[in-house]
Amino acid sequence: MNSTIDLLKIALGESDKYALKNFLQVCTDNTLFQRKDCNVENVVSLVNSLLNVNADYEKGVLILKVLLPQCKSDLVERNLLQWLQQCLKGLQSHSYLITTYALLRELLIYSKDYQDIRKQTALNIVSKILEHYFKNTRQLATEILLPFLQCLEQILLHYGKACGHWKNKIEQFLLQHLECSPAIVNACARCFLKISGIGPITPDMEVIKEQWYGKQKFLISALHTLLDRIYNHINEIQGTYEKYIVRSDSPFLPEISETFSLKNAQRLTVQFTSLADFLRIMLLGMFPVTKRIYPEAILSVICRGLSVTCTTLEANVSNDSIILATQIPAIHCACLNILDSLIQSCRRSLLPQAELICKLPSQTLKWTKVNFCEFGQCKPYSFLRVRAYNCLSTWLTVSRIGSYVQHYINDIIPSVLSDIHSQKPTIILNVSAKRLKGKVGKKERKKQKELQNLENKLTTIVNPLANKEVCSAALNFLSSLLESSFFLISPNIHKQLQEQIVSELLMVQTALNLSLDLPIPYADESCRLALYTTLLALCNDHHPKFPAPCNYAVHIFTNGLNDNSLLVSRFCGQAVANIDKMLHPIGPTLSCAIELSNEVYTSRNVPPTTTIGLNTNVGHLNGSITETDNNRTNQDHVDDSLVLESIPKLFENHILSESVSNDQGKNENNNIVKATEEQHIQQTEINESYIKMQETQIKENDITTQIEKNIYVQERIAEENKIISPIEIEKHKRKLNNEIISEIPKEKKRKEDNREHFESEINDLEKEMLSSFVDIIGGILI
């Protein structure tokens, strides 16, 4: 027994449709028709039998809509043409038009994938659908209008060639619904875009390109024609828009009497808004060829629509100007929507118009700014300010550094600060006039009585979510501004923004911790999220001459982890991790000290070779060296430079062959020692100083042999170079372990017959020094 079909039959047996719709929703969510225990062919047979009966036709349509996505391709191909014909029969009954058009839309989408069915649909089905609607059901209720337009969109998209005969009639039909609901207008705009793509398919697609360009020019001309009638009774600034108007295109629009009344002004404004939506869809919608956009003509409509404001109308008050003032916000909103779509479509190609694009929204923010508003109440022109902020954000995102916004920032920032902060009214504490009697004058008492009569309470009901859309849009604009042009803004503005954002967040967190009322409108999570996002942008994109508020941000984001909204809490966690990487970068810093490893160091110990008992030890400061069977690592060769640089140039000309021949014998006397880091550093310094001292000593001794070896010269050499000789008394010498040992005093003078003995000792000392350094060099080279 097939349980799914059994349950379906039970649902069909119920008297009302609720059980069937509920079961079909379960089938959609759990894909019951794809289960192994469900035979889909049996379900298809059941659906076909229901469609053949007029009383059960609607039930069959409802089941078929759920079955189509779960049905196999071969089964759909066998039954698709039959289902299309059943839908055409269903159009004859006006009771099922809504469900029939919805199903017909789905079947048309499936039919394009099968060549034979596609051909039959283009020749027969499409023309019958259009003929039936325009001849029989066009005058019916508007409920079926939206399902038909959705079906018509798929017909124009996949079967455009079959609609060539109906092209002009469809276009006129779409333009006659400009005064319908926004959903219907949007559907008409999408169909209007698809009409532009109907034409012969050629390699260059030139015909389709020209059709799209022609539809664009028509919409621009129609918008200017409507503005002519809307602004007919005011002194409008004359511009260069006359060349974009084609007077013969207006008959397609719904007719409106010439009388400028409130109703006619409203109808004209609605048509202008609908045509602006048409142009927006034309700019943003998908099209099979590259669009040829006319930005100058589109900007002429935008500038003309935004040129007249409520502020300019106040200069000449009349009945017509008052009527027009009620329609100005809607006209401006439509113009800003066109500007936003133009920016998204053309992107950086509009950089030559950057100044104008920044000027238009900033001008809107300027004249819609309200200096005083009741606390907890929505500000006037809120939706218009939201459009202006969104338009600026889009432009900043697209243009980046070339936005030109820095020249209007002084006009925009005050508006932003007024929208993100709601000033709570202060309470006035008055002193009773009786207590001041006799102490103040008559005028002061009268003034005090007037203040006493004031009721310190709010006159309106507070809305905790008032102006949340404006606040969120203003904060999102700040984030886009900092990400794109943070270094073009002055440090004073950075400081002002930091103070405002940090203070708002501290007030929000204080209210959350104390369970108080949140500042308006930050009870909404989207506003709090935008506030935290702006703080992170201030940290990431701070001015080069002004520090980022990272110290405050760490504390604020950490407290934000406990926010009631999980969305805000998750963002604060990401922000904490981001700022932690800024304050504590991963990896070592650029200015770090040399770290000495605690591994085994190898140093060469040279036994005492002179009468003064010095031990020469050479160690490496960086890295570790381990010599075993004359094997060295690559790191050892890198560290050899430390030792080679300390060898005096005195020994560069000496031949190292003798040291190489004696190296095997000398290596047996080398001891591997483990010394601490301080001892190695100290030993190296002592060795270098001793080498320099001995070099100077040898040079001076050569001089003494050339100047007749006189005693006076010997004493001078011993005194200047600190050479330890038998003549000196109470002289000190330095060992490797930094201990100082004093020699036994001897006679200060010697006889001249001992000069030769002294010279021989000096020569022996020189030879021994040379041999010891040759051993060192030989060990390094090995």
GROMACS .gro file of C-alpha atoms in nm, residues 403-745:
model
  343
  403SER     CA    1   3.354   6.037  -0.492
  404TYR     CA    2   3.415   6.413  -0.438
  405VAL     CA    3   3.223   6.381  -0.111
  406GLN     CA    4   3.490   6.563   0.091
  407HIS     CA    5   3.373   6.895  -0.056
  408TYR     CA    6   3.022   6.846   0.085
  409ILE     CA    7   3.114   6.679   0.410
  410ASN     CA    8   3.057   6.992   0.618
  411ASP     CA    9   2.694   6.999   0.501
  412ILE     CA   10   2.633   6.625   0.545
  413ILE     CA   11   2.789   6.552   0.885
  414PRO     CA   12   2.555   6.785   1.086
  415SER     CA   13   2.257   6.608   0.930
  416VAL     CA   14   2.404   6.270   1.017
  417LEU     CA   15   2.469   6.367   1.380
  418SER     CA   16   2.114   6.500   1.418
  419ASP     CA   17   1.970   6.171   1.287
  420ILE     CA   18   2.169   5.935   1.508
  421HIS     CA   19   2.097   6.117   1.834
  422SER     CA   20   1.765   6.200   1.998
  423GLN     CA   21   1.790   6.470   2.260
  424LYS     CA   22   1.574   6.395   2.559
  425PRO     CA   23   1.397   6.706   2.695
  426THR     CA   24   1.528   6.847   3.019
  427ILE     CA   25   1.315   6.899   3.328
  428ILE     CA   26   1.298   7.253   3.464
  429LEU     CA   27   1.302   7.285   3.841
  430ASN     CA   28   1.129   7.604   3.949
  431VAL     CA   29   1.135   7.776   4.286
  432SER     CA   30   0.797   7.886   4.423
  433ALA     CA   31   0.721   8.254   4.385
  434LYS     CA   32   0.613   8.273   4.751
  435ARG     CA   33   0.961   8.183   4.865
  436LEU     CA   34   1.104   8.460   4.652
  437LYS     CA   35   0.860   8.724   4.774
  438GLY     CA   36   1.041   9.034   4.892
  439LYS     CA   37   1.374   8.914   4.767
  440VAL     CA   38   1.330   8.983   4.396
  441GLY     CA   39   1.166   9.247   4.188
  442LYS     CA   40   0.819   9.250   4.045
  443LYS     CA   41   0.930   9.148   3.694
  444GLU     CA   42   1.128   8.853   3.824
  445ARG     CA   43   0.830   8.726   4.028
  446LYS     CA   44   0.603   8.755   3.724
  447LYS     CA   45   0.848   8.561   3.512
  448GLN     CA   46   0.883   8.297   3.783
  449LYS     CA   47   0.506   8.251   3.799
  450GLU     CA   48   0.496   8.190   3.425
  451LEU     CA   49   0.764   7.923   3.454
  452GLN     CA   50   0.582   7.768   3.746
  453ASN     CA   51   0.272   7.720   3.534
  454LEU     CA   52   0.465   7.518   3.276
  455GLU     CA   53   0.389   7.146   3.291
  456ASN     CA   54   0.714   6.952   3.277
  457LYS     CA   55   0.578   6.654   3.097
  458LEU     CA   56   0.581   6.530   2.739
  459THR     CA   57   0.290   6.642   2.527
  460THR     CA   58   0.301   6.336   2.295
  461ILE     CA   59   0.332   5.961   2.333
  462VAL     CA   60   0.692   5.843   2.300
  463ASN     CA   61   0.765   5.589   2.028
  464PRO     CA   62   1.085   5.400   2.124
  465LEU     CA   63   1.146   5.303   1.760
  466ALA     CA   64   1.091   5.645   1.607
  467ASN     CA   65   1.323   5.733   1.317
  468LYS     CA   66   1.496   5.393   1.323
  469GLU     CA   67   1.517   5.379   0.942
  470VAL     CA   68   1.681   5.721   0.922
  471CYS     CA   69   1.924   5.640   1.203
  472SER     CA   70   2.027   5.309   1.047
  473ALA     CA   71   2.072   5.468   0.702
  474ALA     CA   72   2.282   5.754   0.847
  475LEU     CA   73   2.510   5.512   1.033
  476ASN     CA   74   2.551   5.292   0.726
  477PHE     CA   75   2.648   5.602   0.530
  478LEU     CA   76   2.915   5.683   0.792
  479SER     CA   77   3.062   5.333   0.754
  480SER     CA   78   3.077   5.373   0.375
  481LEU     CA   79   3.229   5.719   0.414
  482LEU     CA   80   3.507   5.598   0.643
  483GLU     CA   81   3.585   5.294   0.429
  484SER     CA   82   3.621   5.497   0.109
  485SER     CA   83   3.745   5.846   0.203
  486PHE     CA   84   3.864   5.840   0.564
  487PHE     CA   85   4.192   6.022   0.489
  488LEU     CA   86   4.012   6.299   0.298
  489ILE     CA   87   3.812   6.398   0.606
  490SER     CA   88   3.960   6.649   0.849
  491PRO     CA   89   4.083   6.527   1.190
  492ASN     CA   90   3.826   6.750   1.362
  493ILE     CA   91   3.542   6.563   1.195
  494HIS     CA   92   3.702   6.233   1.295
  495LYS     CA   93   3.714   6.356   1.652
  496GLN     CA   94   3.353   6.471   1.638
  497LEU     CA   95   3.235   6.137   1.500
  498GLN     CA   96   3.431   5.939   1.759
  499GLU     CA   97   3.291   6.141   2.046
  500GLN     CA   98   2.933   6.100   1.923
  501ILE     CA   99   2.953   5.728   1.843
  502VAL     CA  100   3.135   5.635   2.164
  503SER     CA  101   2.897   5.839   2.380
  504GLU     CA  102   2.592   5.681   2.214
  505LEU     CA  103   2.728   5.331   2.270
  506LEU     CA  104   2.815   5.403   2.632
  507MET     CA  105   2.461   5.530   2.693
  508VAL     CA  106   2.315   5.220   2.526
  509GLN     CA  107   2.528   4.981   2.729
  510THR     CA  108   2.461   5.168   3.054
  511ALA     CA  109   2.087   5.145   2.991
  512LEU     CA  110   2.115   4.772   2.915
  513ASN     CA  111   2.317   4.704   3.229
  514LEU     CA  112   2.078   4.900   3.453
  515SER     CA  113   1.762   4.770   3.277
  516LEU     CA  114   1.660   5.123   3.178
  517ASP     CA  115   1.490   5.250   2.865
  518LEU     CA  116   1.730   5.252   2.571
  519PRO     CA  117   1.797   5.579   2.390
  520ILE     CA  118   1.569   5.629   2.094
  521PRO     CA  119   1.582   5.449   1.849
  522TYR     CA  120   1.845   5.201   1.971
  523ALA     CA  121   1.589   4.960   2.104
  524ASP     CA  122   1.594   4.831   1.747
  525GLU     CA  123   1.874   4.580   1.691
  526SER     CA  124   1.951   4.703   1.338
  527CYS     CA  125   2.033   5.050   1.475
  528ARG     CA  126   2.258   4.905   1.745
  529LEU     CA  127   2.431   4.686   1.488
  530ALA     CA  128   2.489   4.987   1.262
  531LEU     CA  129   2.627   5.179   1.561
  532TYR     CA  130   2.879   4.905   1.642
  533THR     CA  131   2.968   4.877   1.273
  534THR     CA  132   3.048   5.248   1.262
  535LEU     CA  133   3.272   5.219   1.569
  536LEU     CA  134   3.467   4.938   1.404
  537ALA     CA  135   3.502   5.151   1.090
  538LEU     CA  136   3.641   5.434   1.305
  539CYS     CA  137   3.905   5.194   1.437
  540ASN     CA  138   3.997   5.042   1.102
  541ASP     CA  139   3.991   5.364   0.899
  542HIS     CA  140   4.114   5.640   1.127
  543HIS     CA  141   4.281   5.958   1.007
  544PRO     CA  142   4.662   5.939   0.978
  545LYS     CA  143   4.692   6.247   1.202
  546PHE     CA  144   4.431   6.141   1.457
  547PRO     CA  145   4.442   5.821   1.665
  548ALA     CA  146   4.181   5.548   1.646
  549PRO     CA  147   3.953   5.489   1.949
  550CYS     CA  148   4.084   5.136   2.000
  551ASN     CA  149   4.107   5.164   2.380
  552TYR     CA  150   3.741   5.258   2.407
  553ALA     CA  151   3.643   5.008   2.139
  554VAL     CA  152   3.793   4.710   2.324
  555HIS     CA  153   3.586   4.788   2.632
  556ILE     CA  154   3.270   4.864   2.433
  557PHE     CA  155   3.286   4.557   2.209
  558THR     CA  156   3.360   4.335   2.507
  559ASN     CA  157   3.048   4.461   2.681
  560GLY     CA  158   2.858   4.423   2.356
  561LEU     CA  159   2.907   4.046   2.374
  562ASN     CA  160   2.628   4.046   2.633
  563ASP     CA  161   2.380   4.227   2.408
  564ASN     CA  162   2.026   4.089   2.393
  565SER     CA  163   2.047   4.048   2.016
  566LEU     CA  164   2.248   3.749   1.896
  567LEU     CA  165   2.322   3.933   1.573
  568VAL     CA  166   2.480   4.224   1.762
  569SER     CA  167   2.661   3.990   2.000
  570ARG     CA  168   2.814   3.791   1.713
  571PHE     CA  169   2.934   4.108   1.543
  572CYS     CA  170   3.092   4.231   1.868
  573GLY     CA  171   3.280   3.901   1.896
  574GLN     CA  172   3.420   3.948   1.547
  575ALA     CA  173   3.509   4.309   1.625
  576VAL     CA  174   3.694   4.211   1.945
  577ALA     CA  175   3.902   3.962   1.747
  578ASN     CA  176   3.970   4.225   1.480
  579ILE     CA  177   4.087   4.491   1.725
  580ASP     CA  178   4.291   4.236   1.921
  581LYS     CA  179   4.489   4.167   1.604
  582MET     CA  180   4.545   4.541   1.564
  583LEU     CA  181   4.674   4.584   1.918
  584HIS     CA  182   4.863   4.254   1.931
  585PRO     CA  183   4.972   4.156   1.579
  586ILE     CA  184   5.040   3.791   1.506
  587GLY     CA  185   5.414   3.723   1.494
  588PRO     CA  186   5.715   3.909   1.632
  589THR     CA  187   5.735   4.284   1.616
  590LEU     CA  188   5.977   4.461   1.384
  591SER     CA  189   6.191   4.598   1.670
  592CYS     CA  190   6.278   4.289   1.873
  593ALA     CA  191   6.596   4.204   2.064
  594ILE     CA  192   6.825   3.918   1.960
  595GLU     CA  193   6.717   3.609   2.146
  596LEU     CA  194   7.003   3.383   2.253
  597SER     CA  195   6.927   3.015   2.237
  598ASN     CA  196   7.003   2.785   2.528
  599GLU     CA  197   7.147   2.514   2.309
  600VAL     CA  198   7.501   2.385   2.333
  601TYR     CA  199   7.764   2.631   2.214
  602THR     CA  200   8.105   2.527   2.087
  603SER     CA  201   8.409   2.735   2.166
  604ARG     CA  202   8.769   2.675   2.088
  605ASN     CA  203   9.001   2.687   2.392
  606VAL     CA  204   9.357   2.780   2.309
  607PRO     CA  205   9.602   2.685   2.585
  608PRO     CA  206   9.824   2.955   2.730
  609THR     CA  207  10.098   3.037   2.482
  610THR     CA  208  10.259   3.338   2.645
  611THR     CA  209  10.416   3.423   2.973
  612ILE     CA  210  10.118   3.637   3.065
  613GLY     CA  211   9.886   3.330   3.069
  614LEU     CA  212   9.601   3.442   2.839
  615ASN     CA  213   9.342   3.192   2.711
  616THR     CA  214   9.187   3.273   2.375
  617ASN     CA  215   8.823   3.151   2.344
  618VAL     CA  216   8.594   3.222   2.047
  619GLY     CA  217   8.219   3.160   2.070
  620HIS     CA  218   7.917   3.228   1.854
  621LEU     CA  219   7.648   3.467   1.968
  622ASN     CA  220   7.361   3.366   1.739
  623GLY     CA  221   7.260   3.010   1.680
  624SER     CA  222   7.432   2.701   1.813
  625ILE     CA  223   7.743   2.532   1.681
  626THR     CA  224   7.825   2.171   1.741
  627GLU     CA  225   8.140   2.032   1.590
  628THR     CA  226   8.152   1.657   1.558
  629ASP     CA  227   8.389   1.496   1.312
  630ASN     CA  228   8.437   1.829   1.138
  631ASN     CA  229   8.067   1.843   1.032
  632ARG     CA  230   7.891   2.184   1.038
  633THR     CA  231   7.544   2.298   0.955
  634ASN     CA  232   7.434   2.577   0.722
  635GLN     CA  233   7.350   2.798   1.017
  636ASP     CA  234   7.714   2.771   1.130
  637HIS     CA  235   7.837   2.925   0.804
  638VAL     CA  236   7.596   3.212   0.844
  639ASP     CA  237   7.726   3.279   1.194
  640ASP     CA  238   8.090   3.261   1.083
  641SER     CA  239   8.068   3.625   0.979
  642LEU     CA  240   8.059   3.728   1.344
  643VAL     CA  241   8.402   3.574   1.403
  644LEU     CA  242   8.555   3.666   1.070
  645GLU     CA  243   8.474   4.033   1.115
  646SER     CA  244   8.666   4.040   1.445
  647ILE     CA  245   8.992   3.910   1.295
  648PRO     CA  246   9.244   4.192   1.251
  649LYS     CA  247   9.361   4.284   0.904
  650LEU     CA  248   9.715   4.225   1.029
  651PHE     CA  249   9.681   3.853   0.955
  652GLU     CA  250   9.521   3.877   0.609
  653ASN     CA  251   9.859   3.840   0.427
  654HIS     CA  252   9.979   3.538   0.625
  655ILE     CA  253   9.981   3.200   0.462
  656LEU     CA  254   9.746   2.956   0.635
  657SER     CA  255   9.919   2.642   0.516
  658GLU     CA  256  10.113   2.603   0.839
  659SER     CA  257   9.800   2.623   1.047
  660VAL     CA  258   9.626   2.367   0.825
  661SER     CA  259   9.912   2.121   0.867
  662ASN     CA  260   9.912   2.163   1.244
  663ASP     CA  261   9.533   2.163   1.277
  664GLN     CA  262   9.499   1.791   1.350
  665GLY     CA  263   9.736   1.815   1.643
  666LYS     CA  264   9.579   2.128   1.774
  667ASN     CA  265   9.223   1.987   1.755
  668GLU     CA  266   9.308   1.723   2.011
  669ASN     CA  267   9.371   1.997   2.266
  670ASN     CA  268   9.039   2.173   2.196
  671ASN     CA  269   8.782   2.134   2.473
  672ILE     CA  270   8.406   2.161   2.416
  673VAL     CA  271   8.264   2.364   2.699
  674LYS     CA  272   7.917   2.464   2.800
  675ALA     CA  273   7.918   2.820   2.917
  676THR     CA  274   7.641   3.062   2.995
  677GLU     CA  275   7.535   3.340   2.759
  678GLU     CA  276   7.699   3.612   2.963
  679GLN     CA  277   8.036   3.434   2.970
  680HIS     CA  278   8.039   3.390   2.591
  681ILE     CA  279   7.964   3.756   2.532
  682GLN     CA  280   8.229   3.859   2.785
  683GLN     CA  281   8.491   3.623   2.640
  684THR     CA  282   8.439   3.754   2.288
  685GLU     CA  283   8.478   4.114   2.400
  686ILE     CA  284   8.800   4.032   2.589
  687ASN     CA  285   8.943   3.844   2.292
  688GLU     CA  286   8.878   4.131   2.054
  689SER     CA  287   9.036   4.384   2.290
  690TYR     CA  288   9.337   4.159   2.345
  691ILE     CA  289   9.385   4.110   1.969
  692LYS     CA  290   9.387   4.483   1.913
  693MET     CA  291   9.632   4.531   2.198
  694GLN     CA  292   9.871   4.268   2.066
  695GLU     CA  293   9.852   4.413   1.714
  696THR     CA  294   9.955   4.752   1.844
  697GLN     CA  295  10.223   4.591   2.054
  698ILE     CA  296  10.385   4.414   1.760
  699LYS     CA  297  10.388   4.727   1.549
  700GLU     CA  298  10.555   4.928   1.822
  701ASN     CA  299  10.814   4.659   1.877
  702ASP     CA  300  10.911   4.678   1.510
  703ILE     CA  301  10.968   5.049   1.555
  704THR     CA  302  11.202   4.991   1.850
  705THR     CA  303  11.433   4.770   1.644
  706GLN     CA  304  11.475   5.047   1.386
  707ILE     CA  305  11.568   5.332   1.626
  708GLU     CA  306  11.877   5.175   1.781
  709LYS     CA  307  11.678   4.995   2.057
  710ASN     CA  308  11.716   5.264   2.310
  711ILE     CA  309  11.588   5.233   2.660
  712TYR     CA  310  11.383   5.550   2.648
  713VAL     CA  311  11.188   5.408   2.352
  714GLN     CA  312  11.130   5.079   2.538
  715GLU     CA  313  10.982   5.258   2.839
  716ARG     CA  314  10.759   5.470   2.613
  717ILE     CA  315  10.625   5.163   2.429
  718ALA     CA  316  10.561   4.982   2.757
  719GLU     CA  317  10.378   5.283   2.900
  720GLU     CA  318  10.156   5.362   2.598
  721ASN     CA  319  10.060   5.009   2.492
  722LYS     CA  320  10.063   4.844   2.833
  723ILE     CA  321  10.315   4.577   2.731
  724ILE     CA  322  10.409   4.360   3.022
  725SER     CA  323  10.791   4.355   3.038
  726PRO     CA  324  11.041   4.249   3.304
  727ILE     CA  325  11.133   4.619   3.352
  728GLU     CA  326  10.784   4.723   3.469
  729ILE     CA  327  10.686   4.703   3.830
  730GLU     CA  328  10.331   4.659   3.971
  731LYS     CA  329  10.167   4.631   3.627
  732HIS     CA  330   9.843   4.438   3.585
  733LYS     CA  331   9.732   4.187   3.328
  734ARG     CA  332   9.375   4.060   3.233
  735LYS     CA  333   9.276   3.697   3.205
  736LEU     CA  334   8.969   3.545   3.019
  737ASN     CA  335   8.768   3.510   3.340
  738ASN     CA  336   8.804   3.887   3.391
  739GLU     CA  337   9.022   3.847   3.701
  740ILE     CA  338   9.312   4.089   3.754
  741ILE     CA  339   9.640   3.950   3.888
  742SER     CA  340   9.932   4.170   3.982
  743GLU     CA  341  10.285   4.060   3.898
  744ILE     CA  342  10.577   4.048   4.140
  745PRO     CA  343  10.776   4.377   4.137
   0.00000   0.00000   0.00000
